[in-house]
């Protein structure tokens, strides 16, 4: 089955700096890679995703890059703000062949220091 | 986006009692729902996959007789923690997969405290 690893587990950055979170996956069949943000005591919410037919996707201050050969993908947050402080989870799925269970990475706790 | 409602958001119960948590997809049909358990500052640990009209598929190490899952309709799945003990205290989150897009939507989570 799929195994997703995520680094770092914790990350502190100064407001305005960039933050990068990296994930690796094991199943070469995976072709969909979402990122979720979970604020303390709240539900995870999808913030950005990328499919295997593209190498990079950007949405305002958030971007995701994918290297299928190396089986890793990264989340990039630029110009960080205190409200970016949360736990971020990556995941890898095989779509559309299998709308199967989603295995999440262990998460990265991001703290943005004002 | 689609909405998944989870109830109750908080529950406190005595040891030995059973607690039921509901997960509803409010504006879409979900043939598949997932139940996760989350400890403080840890990841979402998948407990089981709930399929409408069939038995749930449990992850290794999750006791199916302890955590009863029922997916009676395309919009409702329930998790019952039977004979709860303090070690069952945790944050339980459900998610539902929207059939057309496949996107995953999460409930608000239920914090269970067993005294």
PDB file of C-alpha atoms in Angstrom, chain A:
ATOM      1  CA  UNK A   1       0.000   0.000   0.000  1.00  0.00           C
ATOM      2  CA  UNK A   2       0.868   3.660  -0.184  1.00  0.00           C
ATOM      3  CA  UNK A   3       3.237   5.147   2.358  1.00  0.00           C
ATOM      4  CA  UNK A   4       3.610   8.904   2.673  1.00  0.00           C
ATOM      5  CA  UNK A   5       6.430  10.569   4.553  1.00  0.00           C
ATOM      6  CA  UNK A   6       6.577  14.242   5.397  1.00  0.00           C
ATOM      7  CA  UNK A   7       9.314  16.607   6.578  1.00  0.00           C
ATOM      8  CA  UNK A   8       9.864  18.554   8.683  1.00  0.00           C
ATOM      9  CA  UNK A   9       7.530  17.665  11.520  1.00  0.00           C
ATOM     10  CA  UNK A  10       7.732  21.190  12.902  1.00  0.00           C
ATOM     11  CA  UNK A  11       8.692  24.423  11.211  1.00  0.00           C
ATOM     12  CA  UNK A  12       9.010  27.940  12.574  1.00  0.00           C
ATOM     13  CA  UNK A  13       9.466  30.912  10.289  1.00  0.00           C
ATOM     14  CA  UNK A  14       9.424  34.652  10.682  1.00  0.00           C
ATOM     15  CA  UNK A  15       6.459  36.462   9.247  1.00  0.00           C
ATOM     16  CA  UNK A  16       7.161  37.318   5.637  1.00  0.00           C
ATOM     17  CA  UNK A  17       9.595  34.467   5.090  1.00  0.00           C
ATOM     18  CA  UNK A  18       8.894  31.396   2.980  1.00  0.00           C
ATOM     19  CA  UNK A  19       8.037  27.931   4.244  1.00  0.00           C
ATOM     20  CA  UNK A  20       8.645  24.665   2.437  1.00  0.00           C
ATOM     21  CA  UNK A  21       7.238  21.283   3.384  1.00  0.00           C
ATOM     22  CA  UNK A  22       8.305  18.129   1.576  1.00  0.00           C
ATOM     23  CA  UNK A  23       6.598  14.788   1.099  1.00  0.00           C
ATOM     24  CA  UNK A  24       7.603  11.510  -0.463  1.00  0.00           C
ATOM     25  CA  UNK A  25       5.354   8.662  -1.535  1.00  0.00           C
ATOM     26  CA  UNK A  26       5.961   5.037  -2.352  1.00  0.00           C
ATOM     27  CA  UNK A  27       3.267   3.945  -4.834  1.00  0.00           C
ATOM     28  CA  UNK A  28       4.187   4.910  -8.398  1.00  0.00           C
ATOM     29  CA  UNK A  29       0.519   4.560  -9.366  1.00  0.00           C
ATOM     30  CA  UNK A  30      -0.403   7.607  -7.281  1.00  0.00           C
ATOM     31  CA  UNK A  31      -1.394  10.480  -9.504  1.00  0.00           C
ATOM     32  CA  UNK A  32      -3.176  12.963  -7.272  1.00  0.00           C
ATOM     33  CA  UNK A  33      -1.487  14.866  -4.462  1.00  0.00           C
ATOM     34  CA  UNK A  34      -3.564  17.115  -2.201  1.00  0.00           C
ATOM     35  CA  UNK A  35      -2.446  19.306   0.661  1.00  0.00           C
ATOM     36  CA  UNK A  36      -4.654  19.963   3.657  1.00  0.00           C
ATOM     37  CA  UNK A  37      -4.431  22.643   6.323  1.00  0.00           C
ATOM     38  CA  UNK A  38      -5.776  21.965   9.797  1.00  0.00           C
ATOM     39  CA  UNK A  39      -6.069  24.709  12.359  1.00  0.00           C
ATOM     40  CA  UNK A  40      -6.169  23.737  15.999  1.00  0.00           C
ATOM     41  CA  UNK A  41      -9.362  21.887  16.867  1.00  0.00           C
ATOM     42  CA  UNK A  42     -10.803  22.293  13.385  1.00  0.00           C
ATOM     43  CA  UNK A  43     -11.350  20.121  10.364  1.00  0.00           C
ATOM     44  CA  UNK A  44      -8.687  19.681   7.672  1.00  0.00           C
ATOM     45  CA  UNK A  45      -9.346  21.716   4.568  1.00  0.00           C
ATOM     46  CA  UNK A  46      -7.961  21.267   1.099  1.00  0.00           C
ATOM     47  CA  UNK A  47      -5.722  24.184   0.176  1.00  0.00           C
ATOM     48  CA  UNK A  48      -4.130  23.045  -3.050  1.00  0.00           C
ATOM     49  CA  UNK A  49      -3.659  19.904  -5.082  1.00  0.00           C
ATOM     50  CA  UNK A  50      -1.681  18.728  -8.061  1.00  0.00           C
ATOM     51  CA  UNK A  51      -2.099  15.962 -10.557  1.00  0.00           C
ATOM     52  CA  UNK A  52       0.679  13.924 -12.051  1.00  0.00           C
ATOM     53  CA  UNK A  53       0.420  15.487 -15.491  1.00  0.00           C
ATOM     54  CA  UNK A  54       1.783  18.803 -14.227  1.00  0.00           C
ATOM     55  CA  UNK A  55       4.953  19.682 -12.425  1.00  0.00           C
ATOM     56  CA  UNK A  56       3.880  22.813 -10.611  1.00  0.00           C
ATOM     57  CA  UNK A  57       0.728  24.606  -9.568  1.00  0.00           C
ATOM     58  CA  UNK A  58       0.361  27.972  -7.925  1.00  0.00           C
ATOM     59  CA  UNK A  59      -2.467  29.719  -6.119  1.00  0.00           C
ATOM     60  CA  UNK A  60      -1.537  33.159  -4.812  1.00  0.00           C
ATOM     61  CA  UNK A  61       1.019  32.598  -2.035  1.00  0.00           C
ATOM     62  CA  UNK A  62       0.804  28.831  -2.164  1.00  0.00           C
ATOM     63  CA  UNK A  63       2.488  26.575  -4.692  1.00  0.00           C
ATOM     64  CA  UNK A  64       3.046  22.866  -5.030  1.00  0.00           C
ATOM     65  CA  UNK A  65       5.730  21.119  -7.070  1.00  0.00           C
ATOM     66  CA  UNK A  66       5.831  17.482  -8.077  1.00  0.00           C
ATOM     67  CA  UNK A  67       8.700  15.256  -9.159  1.00  0.00           C
ATOM     68  CA  UNK A  68       7.166  11.966 -10.265  1.00  0.00           C
ATOM     69  CA  UNK A  69      10.492  10.372 -11.037  1.00  0.00           C
ATOM     70  CA  UNK A  70      11.740  10.927  -7.521  1.00  0.00           C
ATOM     71  CA  UNK A  71       8.264  10.420  -6.030  1.00  0.00           C
ATOM     72  CA  UNK A  72       8.273  13.602  -4.041  1.00  0.00           C
ATOM     73  CA  UNK A  73       6.221  16.751  -3.909  1.00  0.00           C
ATOM     74  CA  UNK A  74       6.511  19.951  -1.951  1.00  0.00           C
ATOM     75  CA  UNK A  75       4.345  22.740  -0.608  1.00  0.00           C
ATOM     76  CA  UNK A  76       5.705  26.262  -0.805  1.00  0.00           C
ATOM     77  CA  UNK A  77       4.188  29.161   1.111  1.00  0.00           C
ATOM     78  CA  UNK A  78       5.617  32.587   0.384  1.00  0.00           C
ATOM     79  CA  UNK A  79       5.227  35.789   2.392  1.00  0.00           C
ATOM     80  CA  UNK A  80       3.985  33.829   5.375  1.00  0.00           C
ATOM     81  CA  UNK A  81       1.471  35.381   7.716  1.00  0.00           C
ATOM     82  CA  UNK A  82       0.473  34.448  11.283  1.00  0.00           C
ATOM     83  CA  UNK A  83      -2.787  32.977  10.000  1.00  0.00           C
ATOM     84  CA  UNK A  84      -0.753  30.425   8.058  1.00  0.00           C
ATOM     85  CA  UNK A  85       0.109  28.824  11.398  1.00  0.00           C
ATOM     86  CA  UNK A  86      -1.480  25.370  11.357  1.00  0.00           C
ATOM     87  CA  UNK A  87      -0.721  21.726  10.738  1.00  0.00           C
ATOM     88  CA  UNK A  88      -0.298  20.796   7.102  1.00  0.00           C
ATOM     89  CA  UNK A  89      -0.865  17.293   5.760  1.00  0.00           C
ATOM     90  CA  UNK A  90       0.069  15.904   2.394  1.00  0.00           C
ATOM     91  CA  UNK A  91      -1.533  12.859   0.808  1.00  0.00           C
ATOM     92  CA  UNK A  92      -1.178  10.700  -2.282  1.00  0.00           C
ATOM     93  CA  UNK A  93      -3.972   8.990  -4.174  1.00  0.00           C
ATOM     94  CA  UNK A  94      -4.522   6.897  -7.293  1.00  0.00           C
ATOM     95  CA  UNK A  95      -7.369   8.490  -9.249  1.00  0.00           C
ATOM     96  CA  UNK A  96      -9.681   7.744 -10.935  1.00  0.00           C
ATOM     97  CA  UNK A  97      -8.991   4.041 -10.878  1.00  0.00           C
ATOM     98  CA  UNK A  98      -9.446   3.832  -7.190  1.00  0.00           C
ATOM     99  CA  UNK A  99     -11.463   6.134  -5.037  1.00  0.00           C
ATOM    100  CA  UNK A 100      -9.829   4.351  -2.211  1.00  0.00           C
ATOM    101  CA  UNK A 101      -8.741   5.344   1.231  1.00  0.00           C
ATOM    102  CA  UNK A 102      -6.539   8.359   1.645  1.00  0.00           C
ATOM    103  CA  UNK A 103      -3.292   7.968   3.505  1.00  0.00           C
ATOM    104  CA  UNK A 104      -1.967  11.165   4.998  1.00  0.00           C
ATOM    105  CA  UNK A 105       1.547  12.114   5.815  1.00  0.00           C
ATOM    106  CA  UNK A 106       2.385  12.604   9.508  1.00  0.00           C
ATOM    107  CA  UNK A 107       1.864  16.350   9.264  1.00  0.00           C
ATOM    108  CA  UNK A 108       3.966  19.476   9.679  1.00  0.00           C
ATOM    109  CA  UNK A 109       3.205  21.976  12.393  1.00  0.00           C
ATOM    110  CA  UNK A 110       3.973  25.412  10.976  1.00  0.00           C
ATOM    111  CA  UNK A 111       4.388  28.377  13.277  1.00  0.00           C
ATOM    112  CA  UNK A 112       4.676  31.840  11.787  1.00  0.00           C
ATOM    113  CA  UNK A 113       6.244  34.241  14.257  1.00  0.00           C
ATOM    114  CA  UNK A 114       5.004  37.835  14.011  1.00  0.00           C
TER     115      UNK A 114
END
